[in-house]
Amino acid sequence: QTCALPIYDVSFYLWTKGLEAVHALLVGQGCKVGELRTEYYGMKQFDLHDPDGYRLTLQAPADEDAE
């Protein structure tokens, strides 16, 4: 599902447990989410945009066990 919404220059970083499971759930439901990545500062993350166009980055420590 694609919406023609503005993309704002605002980001929210949300720390979550079970990051890989959350990513798989959203992908399985057909949501447009970015790929899982590990950043140089030790966080595993992925991005998505909310209905208002704000970027949400869900993250967890890269060394956290997958749940």
mmCIF file of C-alpha atoms in Angstrom, residues 4-66:
data_model
loop_
_atom_site.group_PDB
_atom_site.id
_atom_site.type_symbol
_atom_site.label_atom_id
_atom_site.label_comp_id
_atom_site.label_asym_id
_atom_site.label_seq_id
_atom_site.Cartn_x
_atom_site.Cartn_y
_atom_site.Cartn_z
ATOM 1 C CA ALA A 4 1.424 10.106 -1.396
ATOM 2 C CA LEU A 5 2.435 11.702 1.890
ATOM 3 C CA PRO A 6 5.105 14.279 2.574
ATOM 4 C CA ILE A 7 8.300 12.996 4.147
ATOM 5 C CA TYR A 8 9.286 15.258 7.034
ATOM 6 C CA ASP A 9 12.807 15.930 8.233
ATOM 7 C CA VAL A 10 11.985 14.512 11.685
ATOM 8 C CA SER A 11 13.026 11.118 12.999
ATOM 9 C CA PHE A 12 11.989 9.198 16.083
ATOM 10 C CA TYR A 13 14.214 6.464 17.495
ATOM 11 C CA LEU A 14 12.360 3.753 19.399
ATOM 12 C CA TRP A 15 14.126 1.077 21.412
ATOM 13 C CA THR A 16 12.354 -2.287 21.240
ATOM 14 C CA LYS A 17 12.892 -5.856 22.366
ATOM 15 C CA GLY A 18 12.567 -8.587 19.758
ATOM 16 C CA LEU A 19 13.579 -6.283 16.928
ATOM 17 C CA GLU A 20 13.978 -9.051 14.352
ATOM 18 C CA ALA A 21 10.548 -10.487 15.230
ATOM 19 C CA VAL A 22 8.937 -7.040 14.936
ATOM 20 C CA HIS A 23 10.611 -6.549 11.537
ATOM 21 C CA ALA A 24 9.413 -9.967 10.326
ATOM 22 C CA LEU A 25 5.870 -9.256 11.556
ATOM 23 C CA LEU A 26 5.675 -5.923 9.723
ATOM 24 C CA VAL A 27 7.116 -7.400 6.524
ATOM 25 C CA GLY A 28 4.665 -10.312 6.785
ATOM 26 C CA GLN A 29 1.775 -7.854 7.025
ATOM 27 C CA GLY A 30 2.912 -6.091 3.856
ATOM 28 C CA CYS A 31 4.254 -2.938 5.493
ATOM 29 C CA LYS A 32 6.966 -1.007 3.681
ATOM 30 C CA VAL A 33 9.944 -1.172 6.024
ATOM 31 C CA GLY A 34 13.657 -0.816 5.476
ATOM 32 C CA GLU A 35 16.172 -3.627 5.733
ATOM 33 C CA LEU A 36 17.634 -4.569 9.095
ATOM 34 C CA ARG A 37 21.096 -3.072 9.456
ATOM 35 C CA THR A 38 23.765 -2.823 12.114
ATOM 36 C CA GLU A 39 25.221 0.625 12.609
ATOM 37 C CA TYR A 40 28.821 1.382 13.568
ATOM 38 C CA TYR A 41 27.691 2.528 17.038
ATOM 39 C CA GLY A 42 26.375 -0.940 17.921
ATOM 40 C CA MET A 43 22.647 -0.669 17.234
ATOM 41 C CA LYS A 44 20.627 -2.928 14.950
ATOM 42 C CA GLN A 45 17.902 -0.858 13.261
ATOM 43 C CA PHE A 46 15.286 -0.548 10.574
ATOM 44 C CA ASP A 47 13.193 2.393 9.383
ATOM 45 C CA LEU A 48 9.596 2.923 8.402
ATOM 46 C CA HIS A 49 7.359 5.954 7.916
ATOM 47 C CA ASP A 50 4.190 6.574 9.874
ATOM 48 C CA PRO A 51 0.973 7.701 8.134
ATOM 49 C CA ASP A 52 1.971 11.356 8.616
ATOM 50 C CA GLY A 53 5.340 10.852 6.922
ATOM 51 C CA TYR A 54 7.563 10.865 10.000
ATOM 52 C CA ARG A 55 10.478 8.430 9.960
ATOM 53 C CA LEU A 56 10.455 5.889 12.783
ATOM 54 C CA THR A 57 13.661 3.995 13.489
ATOM 55 C CA LEU A 58 13.166 0.897 15.601
ATOM 56 C CA GLN A 59 16.352 -0.284 17.244
ATOM 57 C CA ALA A 60 18.004 -2.589 19.762
ATOM 58 C CA PRO A 61 21.602 -3.318 20.753
ATOM 59 C CA ALA A 62 23.265 -5.411 18.042
ATOM 60 C CA ASP A 63 24.566 -7.879 20.624
ATOM 61 C CA GLU A 64 21.084 -8.492 22.096
ATOM 62 C CA ASP A 65 19.907 -12.062 21.572
ATOM 63 C CA ALA A 66 17.202 -12.399 18.923
#
